[in-house]
Coordinates of C-alpha atoms in Angstrom, one line a residue:
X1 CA 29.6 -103.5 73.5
X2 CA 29.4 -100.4 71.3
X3 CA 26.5 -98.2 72.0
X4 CA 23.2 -98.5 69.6
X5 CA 23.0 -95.3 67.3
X6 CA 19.4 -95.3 66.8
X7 CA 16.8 -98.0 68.5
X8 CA 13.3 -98.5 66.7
X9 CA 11.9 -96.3 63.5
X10 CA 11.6 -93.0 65.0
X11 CA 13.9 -90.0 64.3
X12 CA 14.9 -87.4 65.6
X13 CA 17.6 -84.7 64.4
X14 CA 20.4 -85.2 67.1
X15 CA 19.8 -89.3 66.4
X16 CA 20.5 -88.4 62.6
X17 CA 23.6 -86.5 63.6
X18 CA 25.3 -89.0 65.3
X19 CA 24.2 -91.4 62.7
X20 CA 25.6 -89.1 59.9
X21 CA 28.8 -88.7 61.9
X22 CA 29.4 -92.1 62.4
X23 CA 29.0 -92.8 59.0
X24 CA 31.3 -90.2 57.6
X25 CA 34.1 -91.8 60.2
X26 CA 33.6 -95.4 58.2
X27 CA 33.4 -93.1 54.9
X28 CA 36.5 -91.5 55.4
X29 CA 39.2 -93.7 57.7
X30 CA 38.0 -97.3 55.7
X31 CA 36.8 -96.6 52.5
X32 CA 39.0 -93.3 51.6
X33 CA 36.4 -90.9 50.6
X34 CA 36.6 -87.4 49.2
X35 CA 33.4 -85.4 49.6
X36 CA 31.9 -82.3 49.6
X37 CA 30.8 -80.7 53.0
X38 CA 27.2 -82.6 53.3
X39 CA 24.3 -80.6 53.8
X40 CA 21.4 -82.4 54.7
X41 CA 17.8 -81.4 54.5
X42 CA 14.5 -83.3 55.7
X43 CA 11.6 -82.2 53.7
X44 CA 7.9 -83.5 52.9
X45 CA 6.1 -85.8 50.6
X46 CA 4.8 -82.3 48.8
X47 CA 8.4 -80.9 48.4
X48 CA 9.3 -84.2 47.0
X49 CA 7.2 -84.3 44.1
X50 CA 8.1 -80.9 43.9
X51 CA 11.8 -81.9 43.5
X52 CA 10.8 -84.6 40.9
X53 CA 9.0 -81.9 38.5
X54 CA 12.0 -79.3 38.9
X55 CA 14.9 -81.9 38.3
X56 CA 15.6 -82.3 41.5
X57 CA 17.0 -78.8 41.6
X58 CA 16.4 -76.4 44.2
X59 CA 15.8 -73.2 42.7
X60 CA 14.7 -74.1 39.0
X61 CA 13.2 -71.7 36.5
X62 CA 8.9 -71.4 36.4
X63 CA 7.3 -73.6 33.6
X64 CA 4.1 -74.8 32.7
X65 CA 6.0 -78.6 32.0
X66 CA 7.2 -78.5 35.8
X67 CA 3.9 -78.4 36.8
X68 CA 2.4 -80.8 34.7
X69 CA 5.0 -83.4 35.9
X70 CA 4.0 -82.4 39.5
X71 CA 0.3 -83.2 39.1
X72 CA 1.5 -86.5 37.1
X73 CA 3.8 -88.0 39.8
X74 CA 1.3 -86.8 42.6
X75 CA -1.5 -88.6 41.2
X76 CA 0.6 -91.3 40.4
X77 CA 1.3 -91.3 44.2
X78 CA -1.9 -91.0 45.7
X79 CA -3.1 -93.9 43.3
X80 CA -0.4 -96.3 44.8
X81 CA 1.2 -96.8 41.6
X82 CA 4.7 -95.2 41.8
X83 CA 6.0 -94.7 45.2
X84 CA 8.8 -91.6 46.2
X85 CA 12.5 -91.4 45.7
X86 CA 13.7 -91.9 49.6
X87 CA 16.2 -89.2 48.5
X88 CA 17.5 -86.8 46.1
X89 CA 20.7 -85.5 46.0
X90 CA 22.4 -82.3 43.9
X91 CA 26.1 -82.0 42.8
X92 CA 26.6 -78.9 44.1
X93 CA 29.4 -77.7 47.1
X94 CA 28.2 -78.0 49.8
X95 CA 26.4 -81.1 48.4
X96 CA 22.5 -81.3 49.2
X97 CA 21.0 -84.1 50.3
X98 CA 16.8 -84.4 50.5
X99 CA 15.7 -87.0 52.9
X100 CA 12.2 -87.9 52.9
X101 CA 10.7 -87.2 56.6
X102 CA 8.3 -90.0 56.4
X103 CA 11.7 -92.4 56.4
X104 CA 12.0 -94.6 59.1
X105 CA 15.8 -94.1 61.3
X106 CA 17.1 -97.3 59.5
X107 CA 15.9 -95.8 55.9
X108 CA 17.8 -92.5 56.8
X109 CA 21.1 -94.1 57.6
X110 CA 20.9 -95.8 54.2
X111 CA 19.8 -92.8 52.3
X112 CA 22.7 -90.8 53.9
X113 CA 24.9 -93.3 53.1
X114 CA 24.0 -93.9 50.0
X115 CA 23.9 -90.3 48.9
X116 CA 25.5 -88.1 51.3
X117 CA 29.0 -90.2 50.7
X118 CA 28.6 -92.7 47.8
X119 CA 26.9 -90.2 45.6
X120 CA 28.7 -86.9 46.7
X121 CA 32.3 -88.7 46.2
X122 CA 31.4 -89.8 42.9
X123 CA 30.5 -86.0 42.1
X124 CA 33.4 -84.7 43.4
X125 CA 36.0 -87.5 41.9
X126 CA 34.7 -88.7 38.8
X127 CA 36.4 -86.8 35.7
X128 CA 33.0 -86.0 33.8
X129 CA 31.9 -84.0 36.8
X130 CA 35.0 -82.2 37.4
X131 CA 35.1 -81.1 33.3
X132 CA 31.6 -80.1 32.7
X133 CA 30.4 -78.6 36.3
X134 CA 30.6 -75.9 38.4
X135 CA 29.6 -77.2 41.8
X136 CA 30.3 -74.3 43.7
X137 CA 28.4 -72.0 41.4
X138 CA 25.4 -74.0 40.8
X139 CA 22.9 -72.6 42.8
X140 CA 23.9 -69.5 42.3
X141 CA 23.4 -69.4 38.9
X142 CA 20.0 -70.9 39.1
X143 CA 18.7 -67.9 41.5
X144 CA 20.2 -65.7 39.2
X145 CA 18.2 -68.1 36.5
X146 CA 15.4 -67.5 38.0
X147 CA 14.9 -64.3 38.8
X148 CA 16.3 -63.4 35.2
X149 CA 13.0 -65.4 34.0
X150 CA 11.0 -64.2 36.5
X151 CA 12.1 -60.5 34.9
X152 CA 11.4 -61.0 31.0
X153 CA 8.3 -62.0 32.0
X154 CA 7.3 -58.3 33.6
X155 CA 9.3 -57.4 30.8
X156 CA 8.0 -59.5 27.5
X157 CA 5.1 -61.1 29.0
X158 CA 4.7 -64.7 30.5
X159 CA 3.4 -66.0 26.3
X160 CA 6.7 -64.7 25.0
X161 CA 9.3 -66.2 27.4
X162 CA 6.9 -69.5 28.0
X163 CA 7.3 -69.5 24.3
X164 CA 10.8 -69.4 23.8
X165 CA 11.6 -71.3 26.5
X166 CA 9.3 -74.2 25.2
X167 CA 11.7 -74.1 22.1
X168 CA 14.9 -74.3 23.9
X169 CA 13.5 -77.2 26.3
X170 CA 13.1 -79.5 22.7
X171 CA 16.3 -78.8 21.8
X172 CA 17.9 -79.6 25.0
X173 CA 19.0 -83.3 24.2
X174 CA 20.7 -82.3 21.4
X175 CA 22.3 -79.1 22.6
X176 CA 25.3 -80.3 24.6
X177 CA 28.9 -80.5 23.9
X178 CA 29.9 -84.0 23.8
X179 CA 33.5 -83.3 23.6
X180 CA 36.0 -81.1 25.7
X181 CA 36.2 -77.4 24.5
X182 CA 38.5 -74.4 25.8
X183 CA 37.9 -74.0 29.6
X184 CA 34.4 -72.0 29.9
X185 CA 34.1 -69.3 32.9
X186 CA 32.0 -70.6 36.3
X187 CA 28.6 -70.5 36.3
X188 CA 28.7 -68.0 38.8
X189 CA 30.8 -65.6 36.9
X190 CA 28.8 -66.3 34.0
X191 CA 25.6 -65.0 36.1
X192 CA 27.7 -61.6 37.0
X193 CA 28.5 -61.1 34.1
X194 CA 25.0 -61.8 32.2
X195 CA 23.5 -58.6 32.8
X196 CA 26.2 -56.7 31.4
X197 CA 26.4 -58.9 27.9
X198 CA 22.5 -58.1 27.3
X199 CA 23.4 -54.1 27.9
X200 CA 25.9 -54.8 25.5
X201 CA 23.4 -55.8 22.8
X202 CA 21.0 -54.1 23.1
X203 CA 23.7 -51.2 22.9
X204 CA 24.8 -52.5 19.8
X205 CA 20.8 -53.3 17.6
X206 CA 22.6 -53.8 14.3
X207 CA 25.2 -55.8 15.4
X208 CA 24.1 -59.2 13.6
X209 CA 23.3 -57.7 10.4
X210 CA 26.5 -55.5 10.2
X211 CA 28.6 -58.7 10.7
X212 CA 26.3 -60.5 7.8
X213 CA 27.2 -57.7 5.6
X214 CA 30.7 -58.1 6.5
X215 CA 30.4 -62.0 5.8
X216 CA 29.1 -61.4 2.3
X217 CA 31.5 -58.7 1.4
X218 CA 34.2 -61.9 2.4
X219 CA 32.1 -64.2 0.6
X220 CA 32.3 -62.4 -2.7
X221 CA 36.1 -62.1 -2.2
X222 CA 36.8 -65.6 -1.4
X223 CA 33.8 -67.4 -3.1
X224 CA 32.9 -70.5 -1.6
X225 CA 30.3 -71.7 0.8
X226 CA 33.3 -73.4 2.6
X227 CA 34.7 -70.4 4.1
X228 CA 31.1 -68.9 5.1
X229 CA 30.9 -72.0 7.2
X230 CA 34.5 -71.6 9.0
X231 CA 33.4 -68.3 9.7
X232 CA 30.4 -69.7 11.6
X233 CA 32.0 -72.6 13.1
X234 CA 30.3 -75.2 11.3
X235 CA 29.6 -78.0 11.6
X236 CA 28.6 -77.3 15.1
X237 CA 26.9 -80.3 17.4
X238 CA 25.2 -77.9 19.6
X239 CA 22.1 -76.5 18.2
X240 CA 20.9 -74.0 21.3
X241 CA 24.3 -72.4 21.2
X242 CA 24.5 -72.1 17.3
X243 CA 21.1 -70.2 17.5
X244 CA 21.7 -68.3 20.7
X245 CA 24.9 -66.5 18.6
X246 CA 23.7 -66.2 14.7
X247 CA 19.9 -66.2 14.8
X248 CA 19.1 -63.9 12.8
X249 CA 15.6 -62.7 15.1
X250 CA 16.3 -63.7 18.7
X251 CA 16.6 -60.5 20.7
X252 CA 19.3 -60.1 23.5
X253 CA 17.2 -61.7 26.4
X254 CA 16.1 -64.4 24.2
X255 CA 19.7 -65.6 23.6
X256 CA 20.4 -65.2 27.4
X257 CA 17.4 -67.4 28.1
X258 CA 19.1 -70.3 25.2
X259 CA 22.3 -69.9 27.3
X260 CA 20.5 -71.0 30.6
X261 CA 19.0 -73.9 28.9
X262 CA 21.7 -74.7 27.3
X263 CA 23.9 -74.2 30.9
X264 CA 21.4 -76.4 32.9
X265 CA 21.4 -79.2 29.8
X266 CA 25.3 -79.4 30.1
X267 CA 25.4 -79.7 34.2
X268 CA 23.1 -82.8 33.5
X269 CA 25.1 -84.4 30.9
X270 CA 27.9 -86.4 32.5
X271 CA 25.0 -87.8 34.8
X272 CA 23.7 -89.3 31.2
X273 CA 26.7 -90.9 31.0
X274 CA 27.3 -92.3 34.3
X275 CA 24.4 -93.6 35.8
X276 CA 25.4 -97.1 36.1
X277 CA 28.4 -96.2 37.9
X278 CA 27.1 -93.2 39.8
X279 CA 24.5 -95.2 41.5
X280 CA 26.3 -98.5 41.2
X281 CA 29.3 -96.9 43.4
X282 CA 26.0 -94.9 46.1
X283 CA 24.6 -98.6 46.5
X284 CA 28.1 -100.1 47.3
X285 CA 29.3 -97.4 49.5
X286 CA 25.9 -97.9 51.5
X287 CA 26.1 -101.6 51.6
X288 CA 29.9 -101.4 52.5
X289 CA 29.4 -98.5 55.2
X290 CA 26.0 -100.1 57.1
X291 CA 27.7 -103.3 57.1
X292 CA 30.6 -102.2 58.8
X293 CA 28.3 -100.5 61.6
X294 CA 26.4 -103.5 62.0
X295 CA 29.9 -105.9 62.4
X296 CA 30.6 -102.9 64.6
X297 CA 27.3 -103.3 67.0
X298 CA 26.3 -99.5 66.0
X299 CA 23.0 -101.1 64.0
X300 CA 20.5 -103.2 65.1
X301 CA 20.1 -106.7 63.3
X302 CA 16.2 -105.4 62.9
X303 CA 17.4 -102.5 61.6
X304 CA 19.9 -104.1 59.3
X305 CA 17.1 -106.4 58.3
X306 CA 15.0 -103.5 57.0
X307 CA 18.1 -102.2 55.0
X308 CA 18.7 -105.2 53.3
X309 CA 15.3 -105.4 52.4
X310 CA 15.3 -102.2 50.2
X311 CA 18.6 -102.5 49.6
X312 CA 17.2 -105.9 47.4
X313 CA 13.9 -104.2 46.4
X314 CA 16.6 -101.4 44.6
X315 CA 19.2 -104.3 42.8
X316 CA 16.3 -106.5 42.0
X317 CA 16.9 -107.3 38.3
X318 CA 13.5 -109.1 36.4
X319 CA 14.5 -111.6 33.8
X320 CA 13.9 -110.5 29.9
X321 CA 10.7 -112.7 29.9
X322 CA 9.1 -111.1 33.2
X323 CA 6.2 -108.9 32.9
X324 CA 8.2 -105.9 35.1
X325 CA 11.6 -106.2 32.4
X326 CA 12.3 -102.8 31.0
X327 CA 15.7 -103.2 30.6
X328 CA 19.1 -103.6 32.5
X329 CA 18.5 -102.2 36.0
X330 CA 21.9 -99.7 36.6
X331 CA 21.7 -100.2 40.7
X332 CA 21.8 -104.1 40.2
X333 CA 24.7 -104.0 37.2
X334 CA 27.1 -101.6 38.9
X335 CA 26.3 -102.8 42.5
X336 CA 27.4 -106.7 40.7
X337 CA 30.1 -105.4 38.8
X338 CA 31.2 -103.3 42.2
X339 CA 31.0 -106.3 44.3
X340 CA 32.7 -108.2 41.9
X341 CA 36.2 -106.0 41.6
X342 CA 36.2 -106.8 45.4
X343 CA 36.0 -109.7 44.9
X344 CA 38.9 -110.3 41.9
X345 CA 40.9 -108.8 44.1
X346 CA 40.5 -110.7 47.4
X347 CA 40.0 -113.9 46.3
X348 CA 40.1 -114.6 42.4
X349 CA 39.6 -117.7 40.6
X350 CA 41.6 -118.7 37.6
X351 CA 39.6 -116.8 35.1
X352 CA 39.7 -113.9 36.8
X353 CA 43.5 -113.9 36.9
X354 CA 43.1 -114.5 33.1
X355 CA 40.7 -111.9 32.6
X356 CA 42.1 -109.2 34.6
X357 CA 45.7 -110.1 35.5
X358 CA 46.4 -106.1 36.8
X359 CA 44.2 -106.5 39.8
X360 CA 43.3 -109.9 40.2
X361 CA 44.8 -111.1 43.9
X362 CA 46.3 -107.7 44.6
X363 CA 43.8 -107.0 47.4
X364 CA 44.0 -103.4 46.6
X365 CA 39.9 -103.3 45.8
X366 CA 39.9 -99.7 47.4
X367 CA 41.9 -98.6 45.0
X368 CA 41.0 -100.0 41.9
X369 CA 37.5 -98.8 42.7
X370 CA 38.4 -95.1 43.3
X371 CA 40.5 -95.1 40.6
X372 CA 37.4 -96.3 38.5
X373 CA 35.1 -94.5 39.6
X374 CA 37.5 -91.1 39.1
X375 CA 38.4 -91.9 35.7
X376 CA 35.6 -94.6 34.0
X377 CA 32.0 -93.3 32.6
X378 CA 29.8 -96.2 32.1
X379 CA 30.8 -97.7 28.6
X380 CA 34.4 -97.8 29.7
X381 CA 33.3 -99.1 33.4
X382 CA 31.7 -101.9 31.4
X383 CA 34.6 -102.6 28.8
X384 CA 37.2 -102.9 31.5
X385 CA 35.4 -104.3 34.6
X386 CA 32.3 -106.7 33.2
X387 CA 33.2 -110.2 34.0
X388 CA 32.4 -113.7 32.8
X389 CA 30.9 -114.3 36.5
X390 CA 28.9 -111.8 36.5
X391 CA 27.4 -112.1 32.8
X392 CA 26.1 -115.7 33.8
X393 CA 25.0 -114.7 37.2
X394 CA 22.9 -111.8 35.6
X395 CA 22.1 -114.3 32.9
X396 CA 23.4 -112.3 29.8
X397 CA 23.7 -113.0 26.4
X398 CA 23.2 -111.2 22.7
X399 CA 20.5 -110.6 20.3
X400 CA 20.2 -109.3 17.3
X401 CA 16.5 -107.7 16.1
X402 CA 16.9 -106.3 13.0
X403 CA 14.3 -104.4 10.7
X404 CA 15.4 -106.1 7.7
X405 CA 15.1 -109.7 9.2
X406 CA 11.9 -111.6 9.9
X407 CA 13.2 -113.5 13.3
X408 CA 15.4 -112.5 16.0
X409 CA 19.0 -113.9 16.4
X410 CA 20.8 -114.9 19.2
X411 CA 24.8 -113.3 18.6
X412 CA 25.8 -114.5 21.8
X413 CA 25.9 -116.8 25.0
X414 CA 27.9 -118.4 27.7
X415 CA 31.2 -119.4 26.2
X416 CA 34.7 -117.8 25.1
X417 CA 33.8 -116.1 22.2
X418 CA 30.3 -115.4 23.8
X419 CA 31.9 -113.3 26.7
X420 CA 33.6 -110.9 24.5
X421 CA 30.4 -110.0 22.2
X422 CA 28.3 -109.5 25.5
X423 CA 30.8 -107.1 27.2
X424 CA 31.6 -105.4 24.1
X425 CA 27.5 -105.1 22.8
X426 CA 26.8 -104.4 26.3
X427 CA 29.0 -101.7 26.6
X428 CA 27.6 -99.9 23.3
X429 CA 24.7 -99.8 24.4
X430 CA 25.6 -97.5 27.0
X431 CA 28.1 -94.9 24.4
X432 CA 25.3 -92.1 24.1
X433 CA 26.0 -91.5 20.4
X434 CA 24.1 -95.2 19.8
X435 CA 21.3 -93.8 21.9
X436 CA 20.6 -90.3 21.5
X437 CA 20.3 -88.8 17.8
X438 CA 23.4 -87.2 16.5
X439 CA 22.4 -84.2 15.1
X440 CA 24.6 -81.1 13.7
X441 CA 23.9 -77.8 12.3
X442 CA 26.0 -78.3 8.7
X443 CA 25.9 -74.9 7.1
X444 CA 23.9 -71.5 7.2
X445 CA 23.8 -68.7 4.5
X446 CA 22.7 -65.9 6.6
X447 CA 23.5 -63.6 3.1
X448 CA 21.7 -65.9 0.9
X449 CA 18.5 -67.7 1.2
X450 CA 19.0 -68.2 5.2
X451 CA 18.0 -71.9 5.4
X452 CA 19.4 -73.5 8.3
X453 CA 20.9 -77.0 7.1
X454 CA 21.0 -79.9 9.5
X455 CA 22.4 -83.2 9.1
X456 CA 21.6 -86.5 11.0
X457 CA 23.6 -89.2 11.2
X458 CA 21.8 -92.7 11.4
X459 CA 23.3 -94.8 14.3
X460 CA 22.4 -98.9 13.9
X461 CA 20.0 -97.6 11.0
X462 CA 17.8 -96.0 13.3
X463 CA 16.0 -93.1 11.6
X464 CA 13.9 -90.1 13.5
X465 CA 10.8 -90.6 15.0
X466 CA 8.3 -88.7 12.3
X467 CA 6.2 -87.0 14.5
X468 CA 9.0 -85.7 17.4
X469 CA 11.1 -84.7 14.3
X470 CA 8.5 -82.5 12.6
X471 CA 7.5 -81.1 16.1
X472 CA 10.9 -80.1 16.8
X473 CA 11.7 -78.6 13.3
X474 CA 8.5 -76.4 14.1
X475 CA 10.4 -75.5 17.5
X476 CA 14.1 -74.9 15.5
X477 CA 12.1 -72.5 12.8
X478 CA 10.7 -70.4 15.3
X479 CA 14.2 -69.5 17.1
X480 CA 16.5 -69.2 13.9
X481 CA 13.2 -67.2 12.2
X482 CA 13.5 -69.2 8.5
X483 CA 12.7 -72.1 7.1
X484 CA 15.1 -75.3 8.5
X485 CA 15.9 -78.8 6.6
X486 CA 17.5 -81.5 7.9
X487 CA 19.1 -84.8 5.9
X488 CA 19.7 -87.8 6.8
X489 CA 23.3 -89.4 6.3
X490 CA 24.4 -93.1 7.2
X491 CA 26.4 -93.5 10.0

């Protein structure tokens, strides 16, 4: 009989590394993984809460809103309302994992599991990840983040660079670049290199009016707005990075500090658009790999038992009408939809060779799921993959609630048609331009009157919330240094 890897709740760290080793064995020879070299760090309740306020990052940036959502979380905690994360894990090379040392041994095989391979391959294979990060260069650009704060505050004062960096923290959801652009330099060369741009500037006070004179005198030749705005690259979809280079006030280190924001909101984006199947793929890896030790006699059936118990507590899914609902739970929809694809391709019925005759019975689940989760972000995940099994077993269906009628329709349910409208409403609901505003700078006469335009573009009829949108105007008007309007257009 194979030996026991751990016996009982305690830990210790040679018990966690023949855990993590066995583990990575089942990772790699069954399920085929590809993963950064895993380095994994036990740390306290305190540092966790920490991790929560920060982002989960390791070496973020001082600000007052870190701190508040510190105290927020820890009371939360100490009331017994919210319980901790049992890990966090950061897409950087080599990939760092945060246990939580109050885990029991069973909780610390799943959390490795679940985030030191399910998590980490996802990072490392899905295409999102590989476009818009810089793993390797990461945390080296946050130190140099940091300590570049840390110095315009000796420099400027804490008021000045709290301020500006209160500005560029509004603007950071719409301050990404939603589509791909020429290939940018590492993070880590951008840091070397950081230092030298600001000398640059500074070197060179009149640059921005210079080229504004120079823009005019090409105005007057060519005469029309629509070559001032070529010249500016408009429209542009990311606001931080159209201030941080034509602002007519910002000085050097104030543009530097935009491009960190704007850096840090980029890293984060493809995990906006992949939740679902980021944790979805963590939760089946975990499930697949424990599984396998316990068939394999290297976990306990208690311990197993107290795995699949938070393992359910994690995919539990309330019904619309329960008092907990707030929506579709990602673990529980990519776990099913994960679990699922294995299934299609072991052991389909008729439908599924209907719905999905490229994988249905080919028994190549391994495959199809690393090839998903490599090239899929969770809109297409769901277009592709969402079957009619798993819509009825998560009870699914459509509705319509529109502002301009008095009751609430039901669009879709259980049948033919019905299957199609759920997977294809579903899916929509998880394409970020029907969820976060789409917002673009549309022109800018830095010659003339110097009013920054803006123009929104209503998605399902959905207009600004009044009060965020006059609170972030206030916030764009103090980094571009003149009066901004934005207009509403339908989508």
């Amino acid at each position: 009989m194979a030996e026991l890897l751990f016996d009982g709740p305690d830990w210790n760290f040679d018990t966690l590394r023949r855990t993590t080793e066995a583990i990575e064995k089942v990772a790699r020879e069954d399920l085929g993984l590809d993963t950064y070299p895993n380095q994994i760090e036990i740390i306290s309740t305190e540092q966790m809460l920490d991790a929560y306020s920060s982002t989960g990052m390791p070496l973020m940036y001082r600000h007052w809103s870190f701190g508040k959502q510190f105290i927020h979380h820890e009371r939360l905690y100490s009331k017994g309302v919210q319980g901790l994360a049992y890990e966090i894990v950061i897409n950087s090379d080599p990939c760092i994992c945060y246990c939580l040392e109050e885990n029991t041994m069973p909780m610390q095989a799943l959390v490795i599991a679940h985030a030191a391979f399910g998590h980490n391959h996802f990072f490392k294979s899905n295409h999102l990840f590989r476009q818009w990060t810089d793993p390797r260069g990461i945390l080296d650009y946050l130190d140099y983040a940091r300590n570049f704060l840390g110095q315009c505050e000796e420099r400027h004062g804490p008021a000045q660079v709290e301020r500006t960096l209160d500005a560029a923290h509004a603007l950071m959801s719409a301050s990404v670049f939603r589509h791909r652009r020429p290939a940018q330099p590492s993070l880590r060369a951008e840091a070397q290199r950081a230092e030298k741009r600001i000398e640059d500037d500074e070197r060179a006070a009149h640059y921005l009016w210079s080229r504004i004179e120079a823009e005019h005198r090409s105005q007057d030749h060519e005469g029309e707005a629509t070559a001032r705005r070529h010249a500016l690259g408009l429209p542009e979809e990311n606001l931080i990075y159209f201030l941080e280079r034509h602002s007519p006030v910002l000085d050097p280190w104030q543009r530097q500090v935009l491009r960190i924001v704007r850096n840090i909101a980029q890293y984060f984006y493809p995990q906006r658009q992949t939740q679902v199947m980021n944790e979805g793929c963590a939760c089946f890896v975990h499930f697949h790999i424990l599984n396998r030790l316990h068939e394999q006699g290297r976990i306990s059936d208690g311990a197993m038992l107290e795995i699949l118990h938070s393992h359910s507590g994690v995919l539990f899914q309330p019904g619309y009408d329960h008092p907990g609902y707030s929506g579709i739970n990602p673990y529980a929809l990519g776990f099913a939809m994960m679990r699922d694809v294995q299934r299609i391709c072991e052991a389909p019925t008729q439908e599924d060779r209907d719905w999905f005759p490229a994988i249905a019975g080919s028994r190549d689940w391994r495959g199809v799921l690393k090839d998903a989760w490599a090239n899929y972000r969770d809109e297409s995940f769901i277009q592709q993959f969402l079957s009619p099994k798993v819509m009825r077993d998560l009870r699914l269906f459509g509705l319509r609630d529109a502002e301009t009628e008095e009751t609430m329709r039901v669009t879709a349910i259980h049948d033919e048609g019905g299957y199609h409208a759920v997977r294809d409403t579903l899916a929509r609901s998880y394409d970020l331009s029907s969820r976060a505003p789409d917002i673009e700078v549309l022109d800018a006469d830095l010659a003339g009157d110097r009013i920054l335009r803006l123009r929104h573009t209503l998605r399902n009829e959905v207009p600004l919330e009044p009060r965020e949108r006059e609170a972030t105007l206030v916030c764009l008007r103090d980094l571009w240094g003149y009066e901004v309007e934005i207009e509403e257009a339908p989508g």
